[in-house]
GROMACS .gro file of C-alpha atoms in nm:
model
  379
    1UNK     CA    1   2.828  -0.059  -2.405
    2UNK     CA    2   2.743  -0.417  -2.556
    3UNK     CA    3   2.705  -0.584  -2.220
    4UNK     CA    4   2.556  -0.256  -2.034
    5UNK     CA    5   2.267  -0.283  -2.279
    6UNK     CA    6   2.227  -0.677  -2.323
    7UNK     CA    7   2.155  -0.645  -1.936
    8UNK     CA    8   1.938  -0.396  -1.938
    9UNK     CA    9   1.717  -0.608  -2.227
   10UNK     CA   10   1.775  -0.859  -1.936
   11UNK     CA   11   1.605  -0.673  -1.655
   12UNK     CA   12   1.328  -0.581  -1.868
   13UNK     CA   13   1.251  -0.929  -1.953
   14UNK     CA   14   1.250  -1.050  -1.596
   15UNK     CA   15   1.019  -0.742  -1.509
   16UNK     CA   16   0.799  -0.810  -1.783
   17UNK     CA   17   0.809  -1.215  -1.699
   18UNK     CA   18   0.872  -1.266  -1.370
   19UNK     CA   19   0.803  -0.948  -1.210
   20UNK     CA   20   0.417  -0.984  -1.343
   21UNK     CA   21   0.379  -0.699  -1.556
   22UNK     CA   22   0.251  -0.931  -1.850
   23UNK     CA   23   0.064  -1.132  -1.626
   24UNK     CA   24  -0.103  -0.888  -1.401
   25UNK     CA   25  -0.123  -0.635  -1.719
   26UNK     CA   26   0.083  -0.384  -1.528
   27UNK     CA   27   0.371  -0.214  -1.640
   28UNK     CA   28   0.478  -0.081  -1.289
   29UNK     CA   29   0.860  -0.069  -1.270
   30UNK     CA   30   0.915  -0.108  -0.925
   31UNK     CA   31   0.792  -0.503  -0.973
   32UNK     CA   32   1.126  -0.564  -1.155
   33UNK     CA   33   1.283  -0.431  -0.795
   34UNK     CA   34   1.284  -0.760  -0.651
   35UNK     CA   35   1.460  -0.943  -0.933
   36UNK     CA   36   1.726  -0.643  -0.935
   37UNK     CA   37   2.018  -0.913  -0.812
   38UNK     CA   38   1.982  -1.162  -1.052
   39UNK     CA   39   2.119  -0.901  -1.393
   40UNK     CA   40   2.359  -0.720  -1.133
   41UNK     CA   41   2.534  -1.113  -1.094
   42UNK     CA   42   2.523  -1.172  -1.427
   43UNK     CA   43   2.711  -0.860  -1.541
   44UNK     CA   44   2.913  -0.915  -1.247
   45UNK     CA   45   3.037  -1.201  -1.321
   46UNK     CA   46   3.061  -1.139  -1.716
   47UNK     CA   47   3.328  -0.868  -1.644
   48UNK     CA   48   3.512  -1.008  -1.286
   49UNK     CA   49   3.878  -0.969  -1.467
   50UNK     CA   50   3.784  -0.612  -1.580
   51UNK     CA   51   3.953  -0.272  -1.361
   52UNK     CA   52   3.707  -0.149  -1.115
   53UNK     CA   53   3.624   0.181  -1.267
   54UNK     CA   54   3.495   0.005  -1.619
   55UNK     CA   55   3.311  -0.235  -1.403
   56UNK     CA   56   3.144   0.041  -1.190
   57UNK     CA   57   3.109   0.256  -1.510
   58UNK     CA   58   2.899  -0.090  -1.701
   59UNK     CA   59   2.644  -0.124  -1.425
   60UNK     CA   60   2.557   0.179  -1.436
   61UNK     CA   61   2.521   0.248  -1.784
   62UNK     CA   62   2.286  -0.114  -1.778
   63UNK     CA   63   2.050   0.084  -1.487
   64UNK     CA   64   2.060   0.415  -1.709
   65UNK     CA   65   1.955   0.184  -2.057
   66UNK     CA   66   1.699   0.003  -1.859
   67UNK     CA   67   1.530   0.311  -1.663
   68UNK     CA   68   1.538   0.474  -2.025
   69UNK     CA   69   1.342   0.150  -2.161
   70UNK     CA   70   1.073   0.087  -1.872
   71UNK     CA   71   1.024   0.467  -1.911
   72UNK     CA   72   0.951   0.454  -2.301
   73UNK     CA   73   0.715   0.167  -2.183
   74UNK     CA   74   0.549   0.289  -1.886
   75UNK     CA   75   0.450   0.586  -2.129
   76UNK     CA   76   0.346   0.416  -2.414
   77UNK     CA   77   0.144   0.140  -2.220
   78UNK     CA   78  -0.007   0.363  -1.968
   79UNK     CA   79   0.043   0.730  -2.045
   80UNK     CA   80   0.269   0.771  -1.746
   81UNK     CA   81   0.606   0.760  -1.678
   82UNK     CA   82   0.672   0.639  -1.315
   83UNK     CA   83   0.952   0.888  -1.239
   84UNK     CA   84   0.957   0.767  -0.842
   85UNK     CA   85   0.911   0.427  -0.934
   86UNK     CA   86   1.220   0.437  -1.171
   87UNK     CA   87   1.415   0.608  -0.922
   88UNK     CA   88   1.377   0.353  -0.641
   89UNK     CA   89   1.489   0.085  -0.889
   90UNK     CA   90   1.747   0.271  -0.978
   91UNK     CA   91   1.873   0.354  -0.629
   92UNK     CA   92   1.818  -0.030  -0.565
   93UNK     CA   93   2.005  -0.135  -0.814
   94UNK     CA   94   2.322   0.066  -0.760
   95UNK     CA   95   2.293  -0.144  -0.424
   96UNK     CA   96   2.276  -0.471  -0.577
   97UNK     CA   97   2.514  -0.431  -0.837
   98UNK     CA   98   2.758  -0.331  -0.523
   99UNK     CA   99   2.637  -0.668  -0.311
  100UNK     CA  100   2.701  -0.843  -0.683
  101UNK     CA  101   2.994  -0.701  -0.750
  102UNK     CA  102   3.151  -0.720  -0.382
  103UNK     CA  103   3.025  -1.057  -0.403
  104UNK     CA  104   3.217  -1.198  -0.731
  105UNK     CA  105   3.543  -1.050  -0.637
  106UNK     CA  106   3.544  -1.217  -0.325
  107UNK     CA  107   3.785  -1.535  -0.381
  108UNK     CA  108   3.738  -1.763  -0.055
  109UNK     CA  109   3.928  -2.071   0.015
  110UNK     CA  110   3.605  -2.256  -0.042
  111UNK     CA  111   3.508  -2.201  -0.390
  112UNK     CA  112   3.176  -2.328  -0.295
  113UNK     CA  113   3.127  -2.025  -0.106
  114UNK     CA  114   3.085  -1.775  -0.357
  115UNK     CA  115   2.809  -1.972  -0.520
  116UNK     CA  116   2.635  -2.059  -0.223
  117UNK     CA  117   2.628  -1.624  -0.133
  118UNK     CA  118   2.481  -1.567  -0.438
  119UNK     CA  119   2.203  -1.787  -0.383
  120UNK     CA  120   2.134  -1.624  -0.053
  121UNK     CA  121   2.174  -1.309  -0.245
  122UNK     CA  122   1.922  -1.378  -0.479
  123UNK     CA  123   1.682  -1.575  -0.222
  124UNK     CA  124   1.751  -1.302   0.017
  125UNK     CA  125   1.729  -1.000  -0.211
  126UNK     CA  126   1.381  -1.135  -0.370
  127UNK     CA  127   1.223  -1.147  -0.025
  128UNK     CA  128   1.291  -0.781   0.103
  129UNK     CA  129   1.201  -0.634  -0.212
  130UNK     CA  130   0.860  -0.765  -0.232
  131UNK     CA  131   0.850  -0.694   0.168
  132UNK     CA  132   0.939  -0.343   0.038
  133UNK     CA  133   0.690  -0.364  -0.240
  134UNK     CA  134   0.379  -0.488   0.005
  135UNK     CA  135   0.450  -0.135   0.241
  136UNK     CA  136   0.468   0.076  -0.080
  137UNK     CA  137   0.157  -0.039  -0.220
  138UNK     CA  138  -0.028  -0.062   0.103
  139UNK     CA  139  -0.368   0.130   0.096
  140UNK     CA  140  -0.394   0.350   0.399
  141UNK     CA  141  -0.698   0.322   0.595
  142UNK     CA  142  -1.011   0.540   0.725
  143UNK     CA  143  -0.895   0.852   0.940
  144UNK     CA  144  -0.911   0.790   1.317
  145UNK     CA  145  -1.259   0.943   1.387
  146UNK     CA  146  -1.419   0.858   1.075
  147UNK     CA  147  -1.769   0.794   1.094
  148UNK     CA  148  -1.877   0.464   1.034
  149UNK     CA  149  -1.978   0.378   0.650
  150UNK     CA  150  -2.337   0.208   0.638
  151UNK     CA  151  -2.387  -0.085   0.450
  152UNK     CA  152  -2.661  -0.211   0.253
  153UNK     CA  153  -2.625  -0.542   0.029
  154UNK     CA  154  -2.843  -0.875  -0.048
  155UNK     CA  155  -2.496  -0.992  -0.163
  156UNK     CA  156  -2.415  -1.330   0.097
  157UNK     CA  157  -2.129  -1.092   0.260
  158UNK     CA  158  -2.176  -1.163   0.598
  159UNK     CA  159  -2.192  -1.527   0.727
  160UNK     CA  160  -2.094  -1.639   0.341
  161UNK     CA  161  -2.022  -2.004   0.416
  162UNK     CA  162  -2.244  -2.263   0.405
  163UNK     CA  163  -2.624  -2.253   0.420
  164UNK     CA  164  -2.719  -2.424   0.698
  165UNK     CA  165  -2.747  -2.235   1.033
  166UNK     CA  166  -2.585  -2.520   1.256
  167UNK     CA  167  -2.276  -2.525   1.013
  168UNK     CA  168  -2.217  -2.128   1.031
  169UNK     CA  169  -2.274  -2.171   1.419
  170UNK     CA  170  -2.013  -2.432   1.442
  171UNK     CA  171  -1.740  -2.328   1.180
  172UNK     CA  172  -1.762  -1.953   1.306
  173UNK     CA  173  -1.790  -1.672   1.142
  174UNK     CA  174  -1.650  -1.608   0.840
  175UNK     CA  175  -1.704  -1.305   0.628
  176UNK     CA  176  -1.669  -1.253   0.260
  177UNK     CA  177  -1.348  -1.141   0.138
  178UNK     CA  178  -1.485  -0.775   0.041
  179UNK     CA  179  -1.660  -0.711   0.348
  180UNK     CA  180  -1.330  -0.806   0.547
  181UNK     CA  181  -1.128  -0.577   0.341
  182UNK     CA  182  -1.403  -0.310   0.385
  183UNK     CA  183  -1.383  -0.356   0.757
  184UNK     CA  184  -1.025  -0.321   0.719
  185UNK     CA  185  -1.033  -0.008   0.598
  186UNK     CA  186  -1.290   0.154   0.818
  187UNK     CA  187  -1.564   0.116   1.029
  188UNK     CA  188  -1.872  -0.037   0.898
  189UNK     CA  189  -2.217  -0.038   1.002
  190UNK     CA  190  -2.404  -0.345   0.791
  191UNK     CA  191  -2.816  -0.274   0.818
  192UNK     CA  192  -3.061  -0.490   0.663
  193UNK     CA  193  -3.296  -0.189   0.624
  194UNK     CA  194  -3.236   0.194   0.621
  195UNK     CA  195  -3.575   0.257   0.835
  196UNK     CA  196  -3.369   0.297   1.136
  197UNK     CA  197  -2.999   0.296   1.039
  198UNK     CA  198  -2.949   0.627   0.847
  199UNK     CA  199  -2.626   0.716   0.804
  200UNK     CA  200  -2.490   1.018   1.020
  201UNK     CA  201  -2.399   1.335   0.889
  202UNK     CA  202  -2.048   1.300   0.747
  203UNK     CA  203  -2.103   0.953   0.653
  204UNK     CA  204  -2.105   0.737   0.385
  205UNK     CA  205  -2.349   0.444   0.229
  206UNK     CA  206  -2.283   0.174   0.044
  207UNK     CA  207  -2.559   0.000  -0.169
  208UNK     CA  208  -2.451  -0.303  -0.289
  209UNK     CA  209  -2.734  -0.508  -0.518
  210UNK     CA  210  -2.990  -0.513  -0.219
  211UNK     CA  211  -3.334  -0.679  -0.222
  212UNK     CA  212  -3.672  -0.556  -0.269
  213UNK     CA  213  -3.677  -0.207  -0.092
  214UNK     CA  214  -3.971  -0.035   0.077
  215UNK     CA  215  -4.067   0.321  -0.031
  216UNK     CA  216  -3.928   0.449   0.276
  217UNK     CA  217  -3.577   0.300   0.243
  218UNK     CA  218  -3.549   0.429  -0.044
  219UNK     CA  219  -3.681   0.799   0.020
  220UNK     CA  220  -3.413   0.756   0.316
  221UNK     CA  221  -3.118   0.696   0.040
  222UNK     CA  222  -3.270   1.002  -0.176
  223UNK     CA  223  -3.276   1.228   0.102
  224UNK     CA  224  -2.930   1.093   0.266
  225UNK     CA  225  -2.791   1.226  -0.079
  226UNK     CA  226  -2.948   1.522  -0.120
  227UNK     CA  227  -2.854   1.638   0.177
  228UNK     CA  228  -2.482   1.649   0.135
  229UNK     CA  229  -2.440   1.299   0.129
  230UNK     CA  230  -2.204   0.986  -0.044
  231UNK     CA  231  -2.281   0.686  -0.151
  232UNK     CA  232  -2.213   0.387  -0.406
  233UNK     CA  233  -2.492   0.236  -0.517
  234UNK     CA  234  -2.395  -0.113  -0.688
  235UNK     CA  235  -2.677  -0.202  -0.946
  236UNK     CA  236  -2.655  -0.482  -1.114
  237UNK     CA  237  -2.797  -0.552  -1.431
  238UNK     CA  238  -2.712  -0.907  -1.446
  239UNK     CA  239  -2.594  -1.049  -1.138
  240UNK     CA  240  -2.307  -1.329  -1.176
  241UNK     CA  241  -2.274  -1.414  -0.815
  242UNK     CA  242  -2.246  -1.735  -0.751
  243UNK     CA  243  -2.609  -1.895  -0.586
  244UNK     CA  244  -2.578  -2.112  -0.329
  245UNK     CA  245  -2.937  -2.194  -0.300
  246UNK     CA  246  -3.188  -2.362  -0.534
  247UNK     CA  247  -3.277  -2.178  -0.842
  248UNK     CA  248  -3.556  -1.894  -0.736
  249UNK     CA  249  -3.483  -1.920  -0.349
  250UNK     CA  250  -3.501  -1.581  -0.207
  251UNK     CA  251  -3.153  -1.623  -0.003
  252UNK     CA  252  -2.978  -1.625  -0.345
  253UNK     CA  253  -2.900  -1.265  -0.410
  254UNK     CA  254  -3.094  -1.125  -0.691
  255UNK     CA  255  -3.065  -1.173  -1.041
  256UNK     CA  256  -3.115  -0.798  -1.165
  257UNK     CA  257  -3.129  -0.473  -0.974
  258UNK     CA  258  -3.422  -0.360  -0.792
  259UNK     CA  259  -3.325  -0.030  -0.743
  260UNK     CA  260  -3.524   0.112  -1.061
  261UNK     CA  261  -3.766   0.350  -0.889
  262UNK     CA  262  -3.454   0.518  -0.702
  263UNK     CA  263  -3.276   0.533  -1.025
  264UNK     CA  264  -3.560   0.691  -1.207
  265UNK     CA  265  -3.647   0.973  -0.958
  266UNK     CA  266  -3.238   1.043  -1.008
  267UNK     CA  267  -3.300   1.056  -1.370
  268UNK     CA  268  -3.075   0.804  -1.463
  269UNK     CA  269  -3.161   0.474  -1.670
  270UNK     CA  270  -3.037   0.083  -1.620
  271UNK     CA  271  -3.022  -0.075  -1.943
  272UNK     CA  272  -3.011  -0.429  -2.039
  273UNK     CA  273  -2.736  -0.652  -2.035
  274UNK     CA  274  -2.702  -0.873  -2.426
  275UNK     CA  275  -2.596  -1.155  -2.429
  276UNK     CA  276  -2.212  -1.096  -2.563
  277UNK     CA  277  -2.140  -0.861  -2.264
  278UNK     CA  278  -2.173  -1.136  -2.043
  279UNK     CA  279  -1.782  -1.128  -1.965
  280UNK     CA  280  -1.515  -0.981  -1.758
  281UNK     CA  281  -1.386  -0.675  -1.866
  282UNK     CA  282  -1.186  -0.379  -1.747
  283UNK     CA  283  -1.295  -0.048  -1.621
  284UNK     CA  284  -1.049   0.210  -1.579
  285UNK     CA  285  -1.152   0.555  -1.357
  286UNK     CA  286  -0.898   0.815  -1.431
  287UNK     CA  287  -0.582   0.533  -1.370
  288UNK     CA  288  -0.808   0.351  -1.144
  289UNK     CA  289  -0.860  -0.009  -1.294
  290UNK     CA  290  -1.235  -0.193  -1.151
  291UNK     CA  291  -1.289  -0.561  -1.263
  292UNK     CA  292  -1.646  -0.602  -1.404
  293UNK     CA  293  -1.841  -0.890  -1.520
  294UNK     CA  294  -2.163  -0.868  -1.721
  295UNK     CA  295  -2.205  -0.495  -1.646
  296UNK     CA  296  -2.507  -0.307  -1.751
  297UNK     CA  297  -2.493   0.071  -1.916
  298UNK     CA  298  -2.636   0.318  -1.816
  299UNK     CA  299  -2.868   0.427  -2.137
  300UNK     CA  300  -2.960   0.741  -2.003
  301UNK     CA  301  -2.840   0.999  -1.762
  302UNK     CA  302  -2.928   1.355  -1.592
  303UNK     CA  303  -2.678   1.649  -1.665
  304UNK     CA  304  -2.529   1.632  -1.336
  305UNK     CA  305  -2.376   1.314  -1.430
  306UNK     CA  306  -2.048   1.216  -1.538
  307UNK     CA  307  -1.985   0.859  -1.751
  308UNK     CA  308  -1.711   0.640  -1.744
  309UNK     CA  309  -1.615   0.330  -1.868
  310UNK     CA  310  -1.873   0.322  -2.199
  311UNK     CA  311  -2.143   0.482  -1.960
  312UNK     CA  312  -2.115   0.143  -1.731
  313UNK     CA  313  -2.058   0.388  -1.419
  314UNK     CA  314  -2.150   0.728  -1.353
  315UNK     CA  315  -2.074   1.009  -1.121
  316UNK     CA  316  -2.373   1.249  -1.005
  317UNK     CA  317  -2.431   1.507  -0.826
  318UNK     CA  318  -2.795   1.513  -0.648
  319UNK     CA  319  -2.838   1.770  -0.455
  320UNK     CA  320  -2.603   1.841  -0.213
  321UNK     CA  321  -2.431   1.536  -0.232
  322UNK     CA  322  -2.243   1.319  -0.493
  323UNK     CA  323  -2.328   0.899  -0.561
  324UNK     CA  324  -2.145   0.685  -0.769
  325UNK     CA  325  -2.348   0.439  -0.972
  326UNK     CA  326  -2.186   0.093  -1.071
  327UNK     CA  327  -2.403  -0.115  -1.318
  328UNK     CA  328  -2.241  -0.425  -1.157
  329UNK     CA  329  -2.179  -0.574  -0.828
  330UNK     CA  330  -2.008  -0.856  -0.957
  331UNK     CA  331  -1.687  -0.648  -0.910
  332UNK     CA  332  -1.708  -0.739  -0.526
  333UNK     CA  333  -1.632  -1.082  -0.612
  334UNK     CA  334  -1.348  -1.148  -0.472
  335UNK     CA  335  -1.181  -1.352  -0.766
  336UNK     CA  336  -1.191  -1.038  -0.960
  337UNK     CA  337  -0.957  -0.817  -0.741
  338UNK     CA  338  -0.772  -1.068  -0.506
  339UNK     CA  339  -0.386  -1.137  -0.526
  340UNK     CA  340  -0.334  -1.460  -0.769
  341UNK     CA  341  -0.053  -1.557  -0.499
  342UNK     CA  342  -0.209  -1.539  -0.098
  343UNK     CA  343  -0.062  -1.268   0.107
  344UNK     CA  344   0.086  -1.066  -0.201
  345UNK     CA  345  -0.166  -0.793  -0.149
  346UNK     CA  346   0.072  -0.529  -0.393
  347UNK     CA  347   0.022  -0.805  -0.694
  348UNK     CA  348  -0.342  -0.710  -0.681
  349UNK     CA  349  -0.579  -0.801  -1.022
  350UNK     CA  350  -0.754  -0.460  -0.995
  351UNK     CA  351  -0.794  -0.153  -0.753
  352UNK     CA  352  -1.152  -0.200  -0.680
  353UNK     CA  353  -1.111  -0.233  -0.288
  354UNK     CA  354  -0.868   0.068  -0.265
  355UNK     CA  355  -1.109   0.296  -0.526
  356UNK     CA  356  -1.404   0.220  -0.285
  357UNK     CA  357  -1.231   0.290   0.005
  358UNK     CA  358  -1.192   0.648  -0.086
  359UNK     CA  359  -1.534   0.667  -0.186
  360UNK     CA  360  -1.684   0.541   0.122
  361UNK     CA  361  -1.378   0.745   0.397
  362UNK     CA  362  -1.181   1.057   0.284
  363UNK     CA  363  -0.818   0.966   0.228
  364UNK     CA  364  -0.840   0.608   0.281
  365UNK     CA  365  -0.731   0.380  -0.013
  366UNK     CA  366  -0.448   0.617  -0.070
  367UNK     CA  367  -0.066   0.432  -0.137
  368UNK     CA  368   0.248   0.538  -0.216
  369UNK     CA  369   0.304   0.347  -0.501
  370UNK     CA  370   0.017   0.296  -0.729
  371UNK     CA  371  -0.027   0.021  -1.029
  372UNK     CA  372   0.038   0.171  -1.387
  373UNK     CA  373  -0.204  -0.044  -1.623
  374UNK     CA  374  -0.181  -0.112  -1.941
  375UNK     CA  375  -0.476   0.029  -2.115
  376UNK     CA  376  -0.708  -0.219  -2.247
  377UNK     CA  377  -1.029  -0.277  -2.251
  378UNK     CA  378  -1.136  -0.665  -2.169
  379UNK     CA  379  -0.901  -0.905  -2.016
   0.00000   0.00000   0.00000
């Protein structure tokens, strides 16, 4: 019983260390999956000269402490439980305590051997599982069929590298992060004006902090709406993203939101941003978790309007249709929700991209495995 529960106060602290749950302010226990052969060795090898059966019956006593634990935590950090996630550790881990087990019996002629399998072990064992963990938490994409999703932005998302024309020409293309994970999910349609490029019936429009409208445009995005339409509409009170023109040159995106009129005629109110809300913080959307920086509230609202996150985005129903209203577009940026480690998509900082999939395409976004977050509210 002693060593079944010192290793399962093991696994927990290399979840909750290694496996990024303090880090990434998750408390998802399939991140300890990878690390699963590291405590299965260790209890291996603390009880090689015991019978098979008491051997058997410790390792599985350490999984049934430890799912018991990350449980307890998973609850108590994020109101939910993770009963799948617990099982496919705990189906995991039978494995590797077999592969750890099999592994420290083995007595070669070599005793070099043994050592140098555990390594692979480990090595080996750490690499599938976050293979494993990158399918799980994959977000599926846009139906086949789905109409395209129009897009509307003065945020440098298209052609964001340098300034001058003859460097874009000659380095290429090269797309903001956001809009390339956009693209990934679905297809896009990105307008500079809604004049001509209203979005089809069945589609979707994304607003994303866009310049100086004309009446028209905007009469377009009311009517879009109203007639059974969805769309996010990014307003941002205080705009964080980075400039990389001169002070007041009318490339930069703009500072504040221009979208008041629209906002008005919707009933709905932009306030101010102070001057100790400039700061990232955490939104969370019914277990959904958005990155913000120096979002604006929403000071007043219609009826048909639901508030979340301290009234810094809303839900609404105009007419026929439904629009989400973010009071920041600084949540694009892709420091906010990017992977600290390249390629490590499941280690994701927030579930922005994923949340506005499934705004913007029915069923897209969608994973098998989704992040538990600790509730907080500023990181």
């Amino acid at each position: 019983m002693l060593r079944a529960i010192v290793v399962a106060i093991f696994l927990i602290g290399l979840g909750w260390v290694f496996g990024g749950q303090a880090f990434l302010c998750r408390i998802d226990p399939a991140l300890s999956l990878p690390l699963l052969a590291v405590p299965m060795l260790a209890l291996a090898g603390w009880q090689r000269r015991e019978a098979a059966s008491i051997r058997w019956r410790t390792a599985l006593l350490s999984l049934g402490w430890a799912a018991i634990a990350q449980a307890l935590l998973a609850y108590s950090l994020s109101g939910s439980t993770a009963w799948a996630q617990l099982a496919l550790v705990m189906f995991a881990g039978v494995g590797a305590a077999f592969a750890a087990d099999r592994l420290v019996q083995w007595r070669p002629r070599l005793w070099l051997l043994p050592w140098l399998a555990g390594l692979l072990l480990v090595a080996g064992w750490f690499g599938a599982g976050h293979a494993l963990l990158a399918i799980l938490y994959r977000p599926a994409a846009a139906p086949a069929g789905s109409p395209a999703a129009t897009v509307l932005t003065g945020l440098p998302l298209r052609w964001s590298g340098e300034g001058d024309m003859a460097a874009m020409i000659a380095a290429g293309m090269r797309d903001d992060p956001a809009l390339a994970r956009i693209e990934a999910a679905g297809p896009v349609l990105l307008v500079d004006s809604l004049v001509d490029h209203v979005p089809p019936p069945g589609g979707a429009l994304l607003v994303a902090h866009p310049r100086a409208l004309a009446p028209r445009e905007l009469v377009a995005i009311d009517a879009f709406v109203r007639g059974g339409g969805r769309a996010v509409v990014l307003a941002d009170a205080l705009s964080g993203w980075p400039a990389r023109h001169p002070l007041g040159d009318p490339r930069n995106p703009p500072v504040t939101s221009l979208l008041t009129p629209l906002l008005d005629h919707w009933g709905v109110v932009l306030g101010a941003v102070s001057a100790d809300e400039i700061e990232p913080e955490t939104a969370d959307i019914d277990g959904i978790r958005l990155r913000l920086f120096s979002a604006g509230r929403f000071v007043r609202l219609s009826r048909q309007c639901r508030a979340y996150a301290h009234h810094r985005i809303l839900q609404c129903r105009i007419g026929r249709g439904e629009v989400w209203l973010v009071g920041d577009a600084d949540l694009l940026f892709a420091p906010f929700w990017q992977p600290v480690f390249p390629g490590a998509a499941h280690l994701g900082q927030a579930d922005t991209m994923e949340w506005l999939s499934g705004r913007l395409w029915s069923g897209a976004g969608q994973r098998l495995v989704h992040p538990l977050w600790i509730r907080r509210r500023s990181i």
